[in-house]
Coordinates of C-alpha atoms in Angstrom, one line a residue:
M101 CA -46.7 -40.4 73.7
Q102 CA -45.3 -43.8 74.1
S103 CA -46.6 -45.1 77.9
G104 CA -47.8 -48.5 76.7
G105 CA -51.6 -47.1 75.7
F106 CA -51.9 -45.5 79.0
P107 CA -50.2 -42.1 80.9
W108 CA -49.6 -43.8 83.8
L109 CA -47.1 -41.8 85.4
T110 CA -48.8 -38.3 84.4
L111 CA -51.7 -39.7 86.1
L112 CA -49.7 -40.2 89.3
I113 CA -48.3 -36.9 89.1
F114 CA -51.4 -34.9 88.3
L115 CA -53.8 -36.8 90.6
P116 CA -52.4 -35.1 93.7
L117 CA -51.8 -31.7 92.0
A118 CA -55.8 -31.8 90.8
G119 CA -56.8 -32.9 94.7
A120 CA -54.6 -30.3 96.3
A121 CA -56.6 -27.8 94.2
A122 CA -60.1 -29.5 95.0
L123 CA -59.3 -29.3 98.4
F124 CA -59.9 -25.5 98.7
F125 CA -63.5 -26.4 97.4
V126 CA -64.9 -28.9 99.7
K127 CA -66.0 -28.6 103.2
E128 CA -63.6 -28.2 106.1
T129 CA -65.0 -31.5 107.5
S130 CA -64.3 -33.4 104.2
V131 CA -60.7 -32.1 103.8
R132 CA -59.0 -35.0 105.4
M133 CA -61.3 -37.6 103.6
V134 CA -60.9 -36.1 100.2
A135 CA -57.3 -35.7 100.7
L136 CA -56.9 -39.8 102.1
G137 CA -59.3 -40.7 98.8
V138 CA -56.7 -39.0 96.4
T139 CA -53.6 -40.4 98.1
V140 CA -55.1 -44.1 98.4
A141 CA -56.1 -43.6 94.7
D142 CA -52.6 -42.7 93.7
L143 CA -51.3 -45.6 95.4
L144 CA -53.5 -48.1 93.8
F145 CA -52.9 -46.5 90.4
S146 CA -49.2 -47.0 90.8
L147 CA -49.7 -50.8 91.6
P148 CA -50.3 -51.8 88.1
L149 CA -47.0 -50.5 87.4
W150 CA -45.3 -53.2 89.9
W151 CA -46.9 -56.3 87.4
L152 CA -46.9 -54.3 84.0
F153 CA -43.0 -53.9 84.4
D154 CA -40.7 -55.9 82.3
A155 CA -37.9 -57.0 84.8
S156 CA -35.8 -58.5 82.0
S157 CA -35.2 -54.8 80.6
S158 CA -32.7 -52.1 81.4
Q159 CA -34.6 -49.7 79.2
M160 CA -36.9 -46.8 80.6
Q161 CA -40.5 -48.2 80.4
F162 CA -44.0 -46.4 80.7
T163 CA -42.7 -43.4 78.9
E164 CA -44.4 -40.5 77.9
D165 CA -42.6 -37.8 75.9
V166 CA -43.9 -34.6 74.6
T167 CA -42.2 -31.5 73.4
W168 CA -42.5 -28.9 76.0
I169 CA -40.8 -26.1 74.7
T170 CA -38.9 -26.0 71.0
S171 CA -36.0 -24.0 71.4
P172 CA -34.0 -24.8 73.7
P173 CA -35.4 -28.6 73.3
I174 CA -37.2 -29.4 76.6
H175 CA -39.4 -32.3 76.8
Y176 CA -42.0 -33.7 79.2
H177 CA -40.4 -37.0 79.3
L178 CA -41.1 -39.1 82.1
G179 CA -40.2 -43.2 82.3
L180 CA -39.2 -45.7 84.9
D181 CA -36.8 -48.2 85.0
G182 CA -35.8 -51.0 87.7
I183 CA -34.3 -48.4 90.0
S184 CA -36.9 -45.4 90.0
L185 CA -39.8 -48.1 90.1
P186 CA -39.4 -49.1 93.8
L187 CA -38.9 -45.8 94.8
V188 CA -42.2 -44.4 93.2
L189 CA -43.8 -47.2 94.7
M190 CA -42.4 -46.6 98.3
T191 CA -43.8 -42.9 97.9
T192 CA -47.7 -43.7 96.9
V193 CA -47.3 -46.3 99.8
L194 CA -46.1 -43.5 102.3
M195 CA -48.5 -41.0 101.5
P196 CA -51.7 -42.3 102.6
L197 CA -50.2 -43.0 105.9
C198 CA -48.8 -39.6 106.3
V199 CA -52.3 -38.1 105.7
A200 CA -53.6 -40.5 108.1
I201 CA -51.3 -39.6 110.9
S202 CA -52.2 -36.2 110.6
W203 CA -55.9 -36.9 111.0
R204 CA -55.9 -35.5 114.6
S205 CA -52.5 -34.0 115.2
I206 CA -53.1 -31.1 112.5
D207 CA -56.4 -28.9 113.5
K208 CA -55.1 -25.4 111.9
R209 CA -55.3 -24.6 108.5
V210 CA -55.9 -28.3 107.5
S211 CA -56.8 -27.5 103.7
S212 CA -53.5 -26.1 103.6
F213 CA -51.6 -28.9 105.0
M214 CA -53.1 -31.7 103.2
A215 CA -52.6 -29.7 99.9
T216 CA -48.9 -29.3 100.9
L217 CA -48.7 -33.0 101.3
L218 CA -50.4 -33.8 97.9
I219 CA -48.2 -31.1 96.2
M220 CA -45.4 -32.8 98.0
E221 CA -46.2 -36.3 96.4
A222 CA -46.7 -34.9 92.9
A223 CA -43.0 -33.5 93.2
M224 CA -41.7 -36.4 94.7
I225 CA -42.9 -38.9 91.9
G226 CA -41.6 -36.4 89.5
V227 CA -38.2 -36.4 90.2
F228 CA -37.8 -40.2 90.1
A229 CA -40.0 -40.3 86.9
A230 CA -38.1 -37.2 85.1
L231 CA -36.0 -38.0 82.1
D232 CA -35.3 -34.4 81.0
F233 CA -32.8 -32.4 82.9
V234 CA -35.1 -29.3 83.0
L235 CA -38.0 -31.4 84.1
F236 CA -36.1 -32.8 86.8
Y237 CA -34.7 -29.6 88.1
V238 CA -38.3 -28.3 87.9
F239 CA -39.6 -31.1 90.5
W240 CA -36.3 -31.0 92.4
E241 CA -37.0 -27.4 93.2
A242 CA -40.7 -27.8 93.7
M243 CA -40.0 -30.0 96.6
L244 CA -38.2 -27.5 98.7
I245 CA -41.4 -25.1 99.1
P246 CA -43.9 -27.8 100.3
M247 CA -41.3 -28.7 102.7
Y248 CA -40.3 -25.6 103.6
L249 CA -43.7 -25.0 104.6
L250 CA -44.5 -28.1 106.5
I251 CA -41.7 -27.3 108.9
G252 CA -42.2 -23.5 109.0
V253 CA -45.8 -23.4 109.4
W254 CA -46.9 -26.8 111.1
G255 CA -43.8 -27.6 112.8
G256 CA -42.2 -27.1 116.6
P257 CA -41.3 -23.8 118.7
N258 CA -37.8 -23.3 116.5
R259 CA -39.8 -24.2 113.1
L260 CA -38.5 -20.8 111.2
Y261 CA -34.8 -21.5 112.3
A262 CA -35.0 -25.1 111.1
A263 CA -37.2 -24.5 107.9
I264 CA -34.8 -21.6 106.7
K265 CA -31.6 -24.0 107.4
F266 CA -33.1 -26.6 105.3
F267 CA -34.3 -24.0 102.7
L268 CA -30.7 -22.7 102.5
Y269 CA -28.8 -25.4 102.6
T270 CA -30.7 -27.6 100.0
L271 CA -31.2 -24.1 97.8
A272 CA -27.2 -23.8 97.8
G273 CA -26.6 -27.1 96.3
S274 CA -29.4 -26.6 93.7
I275 CA -27.8 -23.7 92.3
L276 CA -24.8 -25.7 91.5
L277 CA -27.0 -28.6 90.3
L278 CA -28.4 -26.1 88.0
V279 CA -24.9 -24.8 86.5
A280 CA -23.9 -28.5 86.0
I281 CA -27.0 -29.1 84.0
L282 CA -26.3 -26.3 81.5
A283 CA -22.6 -27.5 81.2
L284 CA -24.1 -30.7 80.3
Y285 CA -26.6 -29.3 77.9
F286 CA -23.7 -27.5 76.1
Q287 CA -21.2 -30.3 75.9
G288 CA -23.7 -33.0 75.4
G289 CA -24.9 -32.2 71.9
H290 CA -27.4 -29.2 73.3
T291 CA -29.8 -31.7 74.4
F292 CA -31.7 -32.0 78.3
D293 CA -32.6 -35.4 77.6
I294 CA -31.2 -37.5 80.4
V295 CA -31.3 -40.9 78.6
Q296 CA -28.9 -39.3 75.7
L297 CA -26.8 -37.3 78.0
S298 CA -26.3 -40.7 79.8
Q299 CA -25.0 -42.0 76.6
Q300 CA -22.1 -39.3 76.1
A301 CA -18.5 -39.7 77.1
Y302 CA -16.9 -36.6 78.8
S303 CA -13.5 -35.5 79.1
P304 CA -12.0 -36.1 82.8
R305 CA -11.5 -32.2 83.6
L306 CA -15.2 -31.6 82.7
Q307 CA -16.3 -35.0 84.7
F308 CA -14.3 -33.4 87.1
W309 CA -16.2 -30.3 87.8
L310 CA -19.7 -31.7 86.9
F311 CA -18.6 -34.4 89.8
L312 CA -18.4 -31.6 92.2
A313 CA -21.3 -29.4 91.6
F314 CA -23.5 -32.7 91.6
F315 CA -22.1 -33.9 95.0
A316 CA -22.9 -30.4 96.3
A317 CA -26.6 -30.8 95.3
F318 CA -26.8 -34.5 96.4
A319 CA -24.5 -34.6 99.2
V320 CA -26.6 -31.9 101.0
K321 CA -29.8 -33.8 100.2
V322 CA -28.5 -37.4 101.4
P323 CA -27.0 -35.9 103.5
M324 CA -23.5 -36.8 104.0
F325 CA -20.9 -36.1 106.7
P326 CA -20.3 -33.0 107.2
F327 CA -23.5 -31.4 105.4
H328 CA -25.7 -33.2 107.6
T329 CA -26.3 -30.5 110.6
W330 CA -29.8 -29.6 109.1
L331 CA -31.3 -32.9 109.5
P332 CA -31.4 -32.9 113.0
D333 CA -33.0 -29.5 113.5
A334 CA -35.7 -30.5 110.6
H335 CA -36.7 -33.7 111.8
V336 CA -37.2 -32.2 115.4
E337 CA -39.1 -29.5 114.3
A338 CA -41.3 -30.8 111.6
P339 CA -44.6 -32.4 112.2
T340 CA -44.6 -36.2 112.0
A341 CA -46.1 -36.4 108.7
G342 CA -43.1 -33.9 107.4
S343 CA -40.6 -36.2 109.3
V344 CA -41.7 -39.4 107.3
I345 CA -41.5 -37.7 104.1
L346 CA -38.1 -36.3 104.9
A347 CA -36.8 -39.3 106.0
S348 CA -38.5 -41.7 103.8
V349 CA -38.2 -40.0 100.3
L350 CA -36.6 -36.5 100.4
L351 CA -33.0 -38.1 101.9
K352 CA -33.4 -40.6 99.0
M353 CA -33.3 -37.8 96.5
G354 CA -29.5 -37.4 96.6
T355 CA -28.5 -40.9 96.6
Y356 CA -31.0 -41.3 93.5
G357 CA -28.9 -38.4 92.1
F358 CA -25.6 -40.0 92.6
L359 CA -27.2 -43.2 91.0
R360 CA -28.8 -41.6 88.3
F361 CA -26.4 -39.0 87.0
S362 CA -23.0 -39.3 88.8
L363 CA -22.0 -43.1 88.3
P364 CA -23.4 -43.3 84.7
M365 CA -22.6 -39.8 83.2
L366 CA -19.3 -39.3 85.2
P367 CA -17.7 -42.9 85.5
D368 CA -14.1 -41.8 85.9
A369 CA -14.6 -38.8 88.3
S370 CA -16.9 -41.4 90.1
K371 CA -14.1 -43.7 90.6
S372 CA -11.4 -41.0 91.4
F373 CA -13.8 -39.4 94.2
A374 CA -14.7 -42.8 95.5
P375 CA -12.3 -43.0 98.2
M376 CA -13.4 -39.7 99.4
I377 CA -17.1 -40.8 99.3
V378 CA -16.3 -44.1 100.8
A379 CA -14.2 -42.2 103.9
L380 CA -17.2 -39.7 104.4
S381 CA -19.7 -42.3 104.0
I382 CA -17.8 -44.7 107.1
I383 CA -17.6 -41.4 108.9
A384 CA -21.3 -40.9 108.9
I385 CA -22.0 -44.3 109.7
V386 CA -19.9 -44.3 112.9
Y387 CA -20.6 -41.0 113.6
G388 CA -24.2 -40.8 113.1
A389 CA -24.7 -44.2 115.2
Y390 CA -22.3 -42.6 118.0
M391 CA -24.5 -39.4 118.1
A392 CA -27.6 -41.3 118.3
L393 CA -26.4 -43.5 121.2
A394 CA -25.9 -39.9 123.0
Q395 CA -29.8 -38.8 122.5
S396 CA -32.3 -38.3 125.0
D397 CA -34.9 -36.9 122.2
L398 CA -36.6 -39.7 120.3
K399 CA -36.6 -37.7 117.0
K400 CA -33.3 -36.5 117.3
L401 CA -32.2 -40.4 117.9
I402 CA -33.9 -41.5 114.6
A403 CA -32.4 -38.7 112.8
Y404 CA -28.8 -39.3 113.5
S405 CA -29.8 -43.1 112.9
S406 CA -30.8 -41.7 109.5
V407 CA -27.3 -40.2 108.7
S408 CA -25.7 -43.3 110.0
H409 CA -28.2 -45.3 107.8
M410 CA -27.7 -43.4 104.6
G411 CA -24.0 -43.7 105.0
F412 CA -24.5 -47.4 104.2
V413 CA -26.5 -46.4 101.2
T414 CA -23.6 -44.1 99.7
L415 CA -21.0 -46.7 100.8
G416 CA -22.7 -49.1 98.5
L417 CA -23.3 -47.1 95.5
F418 CA -19.4 -46.4 94.9
M419 CA -18.4 -49.6 95.2
F420 CA -19.2 -50.3 91.5
N421 CA -20.1 -54.0 91.9
Q422 CA -23.5 -55.4 91.6
Q423 CA -23.8 -56.5 95.3
G424 CA -23.0 -52.7 96.7
I425 CA -25.3 -51.2 94.2
E426 CA -28.3 -53.3 94.4
G427 CA -27.9 -53.5 98.3
A428 CA -27.8 -49.4 98.2
V429 CA -31.0 -49.4 96.2
M430 CA -32.5 -51.9 98.6
Q431 CA -31.6 -50.0 101.5
M432 CA -33.1 -46.9 100.0
V433 CA -36.2 -48.7 100.0
N434 CA -35.7 -50.3 103.2
H435 CA -34.7 -47.3 105.2
G436 CA -37.7 -45.2 103.5
I437 CA -39.9 -48.3 105.4
T438 CA -38.4 -48.7 108.7
T439 CA -37.3 -45.1 109.4
G440 CA -40.6 -44.2 108.4
G441 CA -42.5 -46.5 110.8
L442 CA -40.2 -45.2 113.7
F443 CA -41.3 -41.5 113.2
L444 CA -45.0 -42.5 113.0
C445 CA -44.4 -44.6 116.6
V446 CA -42.9 -41.0 117.6
G447 CA -45.8 -39.2 116.5
V448 CA -48.3 -41.5 118.1
I449 CA -46.6 -41.5 121.7
Y450 CA -46.3 -37.5 121.1
E451 CA -49.8 -37.0 120.6
R452 CA -50.6 -38.8 123.8
T453 CA -47.7 -37.4 126.2
H454 CA -46.9 -34.1 124.2
S455 CA -43.1 -34.9 124.9
R456 CA -40.6 -36.8 122.7
Q457 CA -38.2 -36.8 125.5
I458 CA -37.2 -41.0 126.1
A459 CA -37.5 -40.3 129.9
D460 CA -41.1 -39.2 129.7
N461 CA -42.3 -42.2 127.9
T462 CA -41.0 -45.3 129.5
G463 CA -42.4 -48.5 130.4
L464 CA -45.1 -48.6 127.5
T465 CA -45.2 -52.3 127.4
K466 CA -48.3 -52.7 130.0
P467 CA -50.4 -49.5 128.9
M468 CA -49.9 -50.0 125.3
P469 CA -48.9 -53.7 124.5
Q470 CA -49.9 -53.1 120.7
Y471 CA -47.5 -50.0 120.2
A472 CA -44.7 -51.2 122.2
T473 CA -44.8 -54.8 119.8
L474 CA -44.8 -52.5 116.7
L475 CA -42.0 -50.4 118.0
V476 CA -39.6 -53.0 119.0
I477 CA -40.3 -54.4 115.4
F478 CA -39.4 -51.3 113.7
S479 CA -36.0 -51.1 115.8
L480 CA -35.3 -54.6 115.4
S481 CA -35.6 -53.8 111.5
S482 CA -33.6 -50.5 111.9
L483 CA -30.6 -52.4 113.7
G484 CA -30.8 -54.7 110.4
L485 CA -31.8 -58.1 112.5
P486 CA -32.2 -61.3 109.7
G487 CA -35.7 -61.9 108.6
T488 CA -36.3 -58.2 108.5
N489 CA -36.0 -55.9 105.7
S490 CA -33.0 -53.5 106.6
F491 CA -30.9 -57.0 106.9
V492 CA -31.1 -57.6 103.2
G493 CA -29.7 -53.9 102.2
E494 CA -27.1 -53.8 104.7
F495 CA -25.7 -57.5 104.0
L496 CA -25.4 -56.9 100.1
I497 CA -23.6 -53.3 100.8
L498 CA -21.3 -55.0 103.3
V499 CA -20.7 -57.8 100.6
G500 CA -19.8 -55.6 97.9
T501 CA -17.6 -53.2 100.2
F502 CA -15.8 -56.6 101.1
L503 CA -15.0 -57.0 97.7
W504 CA -13.7 -53.5 97.1
S505 CA -11.8 -53.4 100.6
K506 CA -12.2 -55.7 103.7
I507 CA -10.9 -52.6 105.9
A508 CA -13.6 -50.6 104.8
A509 CA -16.1 -53.6 105.4
A510 CA -15.0 -54.1 108.7
L511 CA -14.9 -50.3 109.7
A512 CA -18.6 -49.8 108.1
S513 CA -19.6 -52.9 110.4
L514 CA -19.0 -51.1 113.2
G515 CA -22.0 -49.0 112.1
I516 CA -24.3 -52.1 112.9
I517 CA -22.7 -53.0 116.2
L518 CA -23.6 -49.3 117.1
A519 CA -27.0 -49.6 115.8
A520 CA -28.0 -52.4 117.9
A521 CA -26.7 -50.5 121.0
Y522 CA -28.6 -47.3 120.4
M523 CA -31.9 -49.1 119.3
L524 CA -31.8 -51.6 122.3
W525 CA -31.0 -49.1 124.6
M526 CA -33.9 -47.0 123.5
V527 CA -36.3 -50.4 123.4
Q528 CA -35.3 -51.3 127.0
R529 CA -36.2 -47.9 128.2
V530 CA -39.5 -46.9 126.2
A531 CA -40.8 -50.4 126.2
F532 CA -39.8 -52.0 129.3
G533 CA -38.6 -49.1 131.7
L534 CA -40.5 -47.8 134.6
P535 CA -43.7 -46.0 133.4
S536 CA -44.2 -42.4 134.2
P537 CA -46.8 -42.1 136.6
H538 CA -47.0 -38.1 135.1
H539 CA -48.0 -39.8 131.7
L540 CA -49.7 -42.9 132.9
P541 CA -53.3 -41.9 132.8
K542 CA -52.9 -40.3 129.3
L543 CA -51.5 -43.7 127.8
T544 CA -53.9 -45.7 125.7
D545 CA -53.4 -48.2 123.0
L546 CA -53.3 -47.6 119.2
N547 CA -56.9 -47.1 118.1
R548 CA -58.0 -48.6 114.7
R549 CA -56.6 -45.7 112.7
E550 CA -53.2 -45.7 113.9
L551 CA -53.0 -49.4 113.4
A552 CA -54.0 -49.2 110.1
T553 CA -51.2 -46.9 109.6
L554 CA -48.7 -48.9 111.0
I555 CA -49.7 -52.3 110.1
P556 CA -48.9 -52.0 106.3
L557 CA -45.2 -51.0 107.2
V558 CA -44.7 -54.1 109.6
V559 CA -45.9 -56.2 106.6
L560 CA -43.4 -54.7 104.2
V561 CA -40.6 -55.3 107.0
F562 CA -41.3 -58.6 107.2
W563 CA -42.0 -59.3 103.1
I564 CA -39.0 -57.7 101.7
G565 CA -37.0 -59.4 104.9
L566 CA -38.0 -62.7 104.1
F567 CA -38.8 -62.4 100.0
P568 CA -36.6 -59.9 98.7
N569 CA -36.1 -61.3 95.5
P570 CA -39.1 -59.8 93.4
I571 CA -37.6 -56.2 94.0
L572 CA -34.2 -57.5 93.6
S573 CA -35.4 -59.1 90.4
R574 CA -36.8 -55.9 89.1
M575 CA -33.6 -53.7 89.7
H576 CA -31.0 -56.2 88.6
A577 CA -31.1 -55.4 84.9
S578 CA -31.0 -51.7 85.3
V579 CA -28.3 -51.7 88.0
T580 CA -26.2 -54.3 85.7
N581 CA -26.5 -51.2 83.4
V582 CA -25.3 -48.8 85.6
V583 CA -22.5 -50.8 86.5
A584 CA -21.7 -51.3 83.0
R585 CA -21.6 -47.9 82.4
A586 CA -19.7 -46.9 85.2
A587 CA -17.0 -49.5 84.0
Q588 CA -16.4 -47.6 80.6
G589 CA -14.4 -44.4 80.2
P590 CA -10.7 -43.6 79.0
Q591 CA -8.3 -46.0 79.2
E592 CA -6.3 -44.5 81.9
S593 CA -8.5 -44.4 84.5
P594 CA -7.3 -42.1 87.5
T595 CA -8.4 -44.8 89.9
S596 CA -5.5 -46.9 89.0
T597 CA -3.3 -44.2 90.5
G598 CA -5.8 -43.1 93.3
Q599 CA -5.3 -39.6 92.4
L600 CA -8.0 -37.0 91.4
P601 CA -8.2 -36.0 87.8
L602 CA -6.7 -32.5 87.9
P603 CA -8.1 -29.7 85.8
I604 CA -5.1 -29.0 83.5
E605 CA -6.2 -29.9 80.1
P606 CA -8.3 -28.5 77.7
A607 CA -11.8 -30.3 77.4
P608 CA -12.1 -32.1 74.0
A609 CA -15.6 -32.0 72.3
A610 CA -17.9 -34.5 73.7
Q611 CA -18.1 -38.1 71.8
T612 CA -21.0 -40.3 71.4
V613 CA -20.5 -43.6 73.1
Q614 CA -21.7 -46.8 70.9
S615 CA -24.8 -48.1 73.0
T616 CA -27.3 -50.6 73.0
E617 CA -30.0 -48.6 74.4
A618 CA -32.7 -47.8 72.0
P619 CA -33.2 -44.2 70.6
R620 CA -35.6 -42.4 72.1
P621 CA -38.4 -42.0 69.6

């Protein structure tokens, strides 16, 4: 084990699992407090990673490597770099908020609900920290069942339809992911080690098929257009905590997969498929924003806005330059904060009026001034107002896109204009419209628990928006490494011709590329 003397990542993964098991042995009245205590403890244990992280290094840090299965060689191998570190911290920040927002809204099977949240937290941190492909796949699949239960057991009237649709979509992609992992094992030197496999060079033919398999898994999870149809149903039917986890963390698994595996392992196929990815991303940006403009349900509006915002992320990733990829990682974090805040706001108003329709929740400024203020802040952040967090990520992505194609940057900018339209129109009606006489008696402003849930996200909105450098400096070395790796490959890159590499040549044996990375002990 090589973790700087302390197994930080193991603690972050197994503490929620231990907490989930303990919930079934505590009194019903103490379940919420125990779950909140576990998630807060996980957050506190994750904070030292921020200060102990060496921002000048692109190497994996806080590594732990223990043999799990001897033959085939499968390791319990964990580690973080500048890309996965902010995603792990975002997860640990959001989970206590999910427990807090469910304090009153979940009153049935509370122990099971809180245990499901904790298992979900362990699986999500495991995905971001896993450095062995089998371990990654175990955590990847482990996320499906808790999310299926969150939607299918504690969701809305059509919860079963939404849960099964979510499960089938993501499971279909996961099967192809498993096939790709096995192909990498046999072609990459009979190892599942992600660091070692990232240092291999694969033939264009193999890259072509591996990219398609990865794409099936990651594009569904993002979700990219046209694989997004499960997302609005899942968001609408999921409880508030499920929507927050889904939008803030689970959607990032797909873009994280593109960044961690597709770009560094399959650079030539990634470049060849880049025009297609860029086209789908721009369609998602414009289409998602246009659909959000037409929604009368607050959750559906935010769900379609997520399709649009995640289009910016995939667009930035496939620019293959520092600005685009750093902007994409920033946008992954920012979308988690802003969209999480918006879903929490929807949950607050739904507890009072039991309606998510915009027409039923108008004119909240007078009866709920604190709520209206926070809703406006998250909405302005979502449309990318300068000074808020989302502006930083979208600005970097557009800079990176402009360097790649001015036309693509201009088309992507349409999403920002449409975002301003649907967000401001929503704010105008919800905050400043005429109050609904039917719901007015039920409207009370935020209580202390709800303020404690929303204020941390408001702080992050302005902190990242005004001082983004602490996050950018920590991801810079790792992104530089990804950009350099993506620039490698055969001399005759298919990108130069704009053609996809056709699988017409037999695959030669994999060759090891000389790397500056230190060998894994």
